[in-house]
Coordinates of C-alpha atoms and ligand atoms in Angstrom, one line a residue:
M1 CA 97.8 120.4 97.6
P2 CA 96.9 117.4 99.8
V3 CA 99.4 116.5 102.6
P4 CA 101.3 113.4 101.5
V5 CA 101.3 110.9 104.4
I6 CA 102.6 107.5 105.5
L7 CA 100.6 106.0 108.3
D8 CA 102.6 103.7 110.6
C9 CA 100.0 101.9 112.7
D10 CA 98.9 98.9 114.8
P11 CA 95.2 98.4 114.0
G12 CA 93.6 98.5 116.5
H13 CA 90.1 100.0 116.6
D14 CA 91.1 103.6 116.7
D15 CA 93.9 103.0 114.1
A16 CA 91.2 101.6 111.8
F17 CA 89.3 104.9 111.9
N18 CA 92.5 106.8 111.2
I19 CA 93.0 104.7 108.1
L20 CA 89.5 105.6 107.0
L21 CA 90.0 109.3 107.6
A22 CA 93.3 109.4 105.8
A23 CA 91.9 107.5 102.8
A24 CA 88.7 109.5 102.6
H25 CA 89.7 113.1 103.0
P26 CA 90.9 115.0 100.0
A27 CA 93.3 117.1 102.1
V28 CA 95.4 114.0 102.7
E29 CA 97.2 111.8 100.2
L30 CA 97.7 108.4 101.7
L31 CA 100.9 107.1 100.2
A32 CA 101.6 104.0 102.3
L33 CA 100.6 102.0 105.4
T34 CA 103.2 100.4 107.5
T35 CA 102.4 98.2 110.5
V36 CA 104.1 97.5 113.8
A37 CA 103.6 95.2 116.8
G38 CA 101.5 97.0 119.4
N39 CA 97.9 96.4 120.0
Q40 CA 98.6 92.9 118.7
T41 CA 101.4 91.1 117.1
V42 CA 102.7 92.5 113.8
E43 CA 101.2 89.6 111.9
K44 CA 97.7 90.5 113.3
T45 CA 98.1 94.3 112.9
T46 CA 99.1 93.8 109.3
L47 CA 96.2 91.5 108.6
N48 CA 93.9 94.0 110.2
A49 CA 95.2 96.9 108.1
R50 CA 94.5 94.8 105.0
R51 CA 91.0 93.9 106.3
V52 CA 90.2 97.6 107.0
C53 CA 91.3 98.5 103.5
E54 CA 89.3 95.7 102.0
V55 CA 86.0 96.6 103.7
A56 CA 86.5 100.3 103.0
G57 CA 87.4 99.8 99.4
I58 CA 90.8 101.3 99.8
R59 CA 92.9 100.0 96.9
G60 CA 96.4 100.7 95.7
V61 CA 97.9 101.9 99.0
P62 CA 100.8 99.6 99.7
I63 CA 100.8 97.9 103.1
A64 CA 104.0 96.6 104.6
A65 CA 104.8 94.9 107.9
G66 CA 107.4 96.3 110.2
R67 CA 109.0 95.4 113.5
D68 CA 107.6 92.6 115.6
R69 CA 109.2 93.8 118.8
P70 CA 110.7 96.9 120.5
L71 CA 114.3 98.1 119.8
R72 CA 115.8 96.7 123.0
G73 CA 115.2 93.0 123.5
G74 CA 115.6 91.1 126.8
P75 CA 113.5 88.9 129.0
D76 CA 111.4 91.8 130.5
R77 CA 111.1 93.7 127.3
E78 CA 109.1 91.3 125.1
P79 CA 106.5 92.9 123.0
R80 CA 103.4 93.8 124.9
V81 CA 99.9 93.7 123.3
A82 CA 96.6 95.3 124.3
A83 CA 94.3 92.4 124.0
D84 CA 92.3 93.7 127.0
I85 CA 91.3 96.7 124.9
H86 CA 91.4 95.5 121.3
G87 CA 90.7 91.8 121.7
G88 CA 92.6 88.6 120.6
S89 CA 92.5 89.7 116.9
G90 CA 93.4 93.3 117.6
L91 CA 90.2 94.3 115.9
D92 CA 87.5 92.3 117.8
G93 CA 83.9 93.1 117.3
P94 CA 82.9 92.7 113.7
G95 CA 84.0 89.1 113.2
F96 CA 85.9 89.4 110.0
G97 CA 86.0 85.6 109.5
E98 CA 89.0 83.5 108.6
G99 CA 89.4 84.4 104.9
E100 CA 92.3 86.2 103.5
P101 CA 91.5 89.8 102.5
D102 CA 91.8 90.5 98.8
V103 CA 94.1 93.5 99.6
P104 CA 97.6 92.2 99.4
Q105 CA 100.6 92.7 101.7
D106 CA 103.5 94.4 100.0
P107 CA 106.5 92.1 99.7
R108 CA 108.8 94.9 101.0
D109 CA 109.3 95.4 104.7
A110 CA 108.1 98.6 106.3
L111 CA 111.5 100.2 106.3
T112 CA 112.0 99.6 102.6
L113 CA 108.5 100.9 101.8
I114 CA 109.1 104.1 103.8
R115 CA 112.4 104.5 102.1
D116 CA 111.0 104.0 98.6
T117 CA 108.1 106.3 99.3
L118 CA 110.3 109.1 100.6
L119 CA 112.6 108.7 97.6
T120 CA 110.0 108.7 95.0
H121 CA 107.5 111.2 96.2
P122 CA 108.3 114.7 94.8
A123 CA 107.6 116.5 98.1
P124 CA 108.7 115.8 101.7
V125 CA 106.3 113.4 103.4
T126 CA 104.6 113.6 106.8
L127 CA 104.9 110.5 109.0
V128 CA 101.9 109.6 111.2
P129 CA 102.7 106.9 113.7
T130 CA 99.8 105.7 115.8
G131 CA 101.5 102.7 117.4
P132 CA 104.8 102.1 119.2
L133 CA 107.6 104.1 117.5
S134 CA 109.8 101.0 116.8
N135 CA 109.5 101.3 113.0
I136 CA 110.1 105.1 112.9
A137 CA 113.1 105.0 115.2
T138 CA 114.6 102.1 113.3
F139 CA 114.1 104.0 110.1
L140 CA 115.7 107.3 111.5
L141 CA 118.7 105.3 112.6
A142 CA 119.1 103.4 109.4
H143 CA 118.5 106.3 107.0
P144 CA 119.7 109.6 108.5
E145 CA 120.3 110.8 104.9
L146 CA 116.6 110.7 104.3
T147 CA 115.5 113.0 107.1
P148 CA 115.2 116.0 104.7
R149 CA 112.5 114.0 102.9
I150 CA 110.4 113.9 106.1
E151 CA 108.3 117.0 106.4
R152 CA 107.3 116.3 110.1
I153 CA 106.1 113.6 112.4
V154 CA 102.5 113.8 113.8
L155 CA 102.2 111.0 116.4
M156 CA 99.6 109.7 118.8
G157 CA 101.3 108.8 122.1
G158 CA 102.2 110.0 125.5
S159 CA 100.4 112.4 127.7
T160 CA 100.9 115.7 129.5
G161 CA 99.5 114.0 132.6
R162 CA 98.8 110.5 133.6
G163 CA 99.2 107.3 131.5
N164 CA 96.8 104.5 130.6
T165 CA 99.0 101.4 130.7
T166 CA 100.8 102.3 133.9
P167 CA 99.8 105.3 136.1
A168 CA 102.6 107.2 134.3
A169 CA 102.9 105.8 130.8
E170 CA 100.8 105.7 127.7
F171 CA 100.6 102.4 125.8
N172 CA 102.4 103.5 122.5
I173 CA 105.3 105.0 124.4
L174 CA 105.6 102.3 127.0
C175 CA 105.7 99.6 124.4
D176 CA 109.1 101.0 123.1
P177 CA 110.4 103.9 125.2
E178 CA 113.9 103.7 123.6
A179 CA 112.3 104.2 120.2
A180 CA 110.2 107.1 121.5
D181 CA 113.3 108.7 122.9
I182 CA 115.0 108.5 119.5
V183 CA 112.0 110.1 117.8
F184 CA 111.7 112.9 120.3
S185 CA 115.4 113.5 120.2
S186 CA 115.6 113.5 116.4
G187 CA 115.4 117.2 115.8
L188 CA 112.5 116.7 113.3
P189 CA 109.4 118.7 113.8
I190 CA 107.1 116.7 116.0
T191 CA 103.5 117.0 117.0
M192 CA 102.5 114.9 119.9
I193 CA 98.8 114.1 120.3
G194 CA 98.6 112.4 123.7
L195 CA 96.0 111.1 126.1
N196 CA 95.3 114.6 127.5
A197 CA 93.9 115.5 124.1
T198 CA 92.5 112.2 122.9
H199 CA 90.5 111.5 126.1
Q200 CA 88.3 114.5 125.0
A201 CA 87.3 112.7 121.8
R202 CA 84.7 110.2 123.1
A203 CA 82.5 108.0 120.9
T204 CA 79.2 108.9 122.6
P205 CA 76.0 107.1 121.9
E206 CA 75.0 110.1 119.8
V207 CA 78.1 109.7 117.6
V208 CA 77.5 106.0 117.3
A209 CA 73.8 106.6 116.3
R210 CA 74.9 109.1 113.6
I211 CA 77.3 106.5 112.1
A212 CA 74.6 103.8 112.3
A213 CA 72.2 106.1 110.5
L214 CA 74.4 106.1 107.5
G215 CA 73.1 102.6 106.9
T216 CA 75.9 101.2 104.8
P217 CA 77.8 98.0 105.4
L218 CA 80.9 100.0 106.3
A219 CA 78.9 102.1 108.8
R220 CA 77.5 98.9 110.4
L221 CA 81.1 97.5 110.7
C222 CA 82.2 100.8 112.3
V223 CA 79.4 100.6 114.8
Q224 CA 80.5 97.0 115.7
L225 CA 84.0 98.3 116.2
L226 CA 82.9 101.1 118.4
T227 CA 80.5 98.9 120.4
Y228 CA 83.3 96.5 121.2
F229 CA 85.7 99.3 122.1
A230 CA 83.1 100.9 124.4
G231 CA 82.8 97.5 126.2
T232 CA 86.5 97.1 126.9
Y233 CA 86.9 100.8 127.9
R234 CA 84.0 100.3 130.3
E235 CA 85.5 97.1 131.8
V236 CA 89.1 98.2 132.0
Y237 CA 88.9 101.9 132.8
G238 CA 85.3 102.4 133.9
F239 CA 84.8 105.0 131.1
D240 CA 81.2 105.4 130.0
T241 CA 82.3 106.1 126.4
P242 CA 85.6 105.2 124.7
P243 CA 88.1 107.8 123.4
L244 CA 89.0 107.4 119.7
H245 CA 92.7 108.4 120.1
D246 CA 94.5 107.9 116.7
P247 CA 92.3 109.8 114.2
L248 CA 93.1 113.0 116.0
T249 CA 96.5 112.9 114.2
V250 CA 95.0 112.9 110.7
A251 CA 92.2 115.3 111.8
H252 CA 95.0 117.7 112.9
L253 CA 96.5 117.5 109.4
I254 CA 93.2 118.1 107.7
D255 CA 92.2 121.0 109.9
P256 CA 94.9 122.3 112.3
S257 CA 92.3 124.5 114.0
L258 CA 90.7 121.4 115.6
I259 CA 93.4 120.9 118.2
S260 CA 95.3 123.7 120.0
L261 CA 99.0 123.2 120.4
V262 CA 101.7 124.4 122.8
R263 CA 105.4 124.1 122.2
A264 CA 107.2 122.3 124.9
A265 CA 110.2 120.1 125.8
V266 CA 109.1 116.5 125.9
S267 CA 111.4 113.8 127.4
V268 CA 110.8 110.1 127.6
E269 CA 111.5 108.4 130.9
L270 CA 113.7 105.4 130.2
T271 CA 114.7 104.2 133.7
G272 CA 112.1 105.3 136.3
T273 CA 111.2 102.6 138.8
H274 CA 107.5 103.3 138.4
T275 CA 107.5 105.7 135.5
R276 CA 109.3 104.0 132.5
G277 CA 107.7 105.1 129.3
A278 CA 106.2 108.4 130.7
T279 CA 106.4 111.5 128.5
V280 CA 107.7 114.3 130.8
V281 CA 106.2 117.4 129.2
D282 CA 107.6 120.7 130.4
L283 CA 104.5 122.9 130.0
H284 CA 105.8 125.7 132.1
G285 CA 109.4 125.8 130.8
V286 CA 110.8 125.0 134.2
T287 CA 113.6 122.7 133.1
G288 CA 115.2 125.1 130.6
R289 CA 115.3 122.3 128.1
P290 CA 114.7 123.4 124.5
A291 CA 111.2 122.7 123.2
N292 CA 111.2 119.8 120.8
A293 CA 107.5 119.2 120.1
D294 CA 104.1 120.8 119.6
V295 CA 101.8 119.2 122.1
G296 CA 98.0 118.8 121.5
M297 CA 95.8 120.3 124.2
E298 CA 92.2 121.3 123.5
V299 CA 90.1 119.5 121.0
D300 CA 87.1 120.8 119.0
V301 CA 85.2 117.6 119.6
P302 CA 82.2 118.2 117.4
G303 CA 84.5 119.3 114.5
F304 CA 86.5 116.1 114.9
W305 CA 83.5 113.9 114.8
E306 CA 82.2 115.7 111.7
L307 CA 85.4 114.6 109.9
V308 CA 85.3 111.0 111.1
I309 CA 81.6 110.5 110.4
D310 CA 82.0 112.0 106.9
A311 CA 84.9 109.7 106.2
V312 CA 82.7 106.7 107.0
R313 CA 79.9 108.2 104.8
V314 CA 82.2 108.8 101.8
L315 CA 83.9 105.4 101.9
G316 CA 80.6 103.6 102.4
E317 CA 79.0 105.1 99.3
P318 CA 79.0 102.8 96.3
A319 CA 81.8 103.7 93.9
E320 CA 80.6 105.6 90.9
G321 CA 80.4 103.5 87.8
P322 CA 80.0 104.6 84.2
P323 CA 76.8 106.5 83.6
D324 CA 73.9 104.4 82.4
T325 CA 73.4 104.4 78.7
P326 CA 69.8 104.3 77.4
Ligands
BDR1 C1 97.0 104.1 121.9 O1 97.2 102.8 122.3 C2 96.5 101.9 121.4 O2 95.9 100.9 122.2 C3 95.6 102.8 120.6 O3 95.5 102.3 119.3 C4 96.3 104.1 120.6 O4 97.2 104.3 119.6 C5 96.3 104.8 123.1 O5 97.1 104.7 124.3
CA2 CA1 97.2 102.7 117.8

């Protein structure tokens, strides 16, 4: 049986590839997409989710907009965006144009869509957040009665080591540390795929060439996304190739052998002078705190790219029509 999934995302170049992977692979049943402010404003991340679905021919998956800011307001806690990495649109590179995508936005808000999906799907559903955890935390607070309908949470965020937005904090967690704290303290089964894992999954020139060789319009768009992403990662971090963080979540669901996991206590730093938003991962059990997460460690990088490239291939192929009649 495929794993039923709700993707909660902020597309975002790497979020876009995660949508493709979830929609393409038969091991996953993509039930809904919800969006959150993160890489760009929630208006832009929602538009981007619709654009990705349109270009990839993903129809019938409801897309609803969620929170436009973190849980705690206040003058120094305005939503932060990652325009330096993802551009002014949140999905710079391909030039989508000004037109409205023909994939609609669901009239419900993200919380209602998550609630309705959990209530109507016959089996518990896996939540896959790849942006700030504002929607998920708000949902857990609003609907504690529905936690039995959640199978587990597999998230991209945090790190066992250094951050990427401050020296200590990773972007998704830093955007809304209080939300992350609520999620990590929820008691739900959590798998954390952080920077220590995702930085292994680099879109090398060989990977980009394999995607280009597919030769479809979707493949060309993916190459444009990766080329833009490579440019900003080079400029901002001096990386020669960019890490494609978010699709490691769905890749883990498709094939758990692709990422090794260790159980550990993960705490979110809420107050540190220089470390707010850091995930403090007790890999050696020195704090005595009970483990609350499975933490991604080593990635089978070639296996990961096989999945991603195959998703681009499958979605890029023309849909099968009725057989020709003589
Ligand atoms: C995370 O931050 C975002 O910019 C990416 O989409 C990813 O989810 C990496 O820190
Ligand atoms: Ca993301």
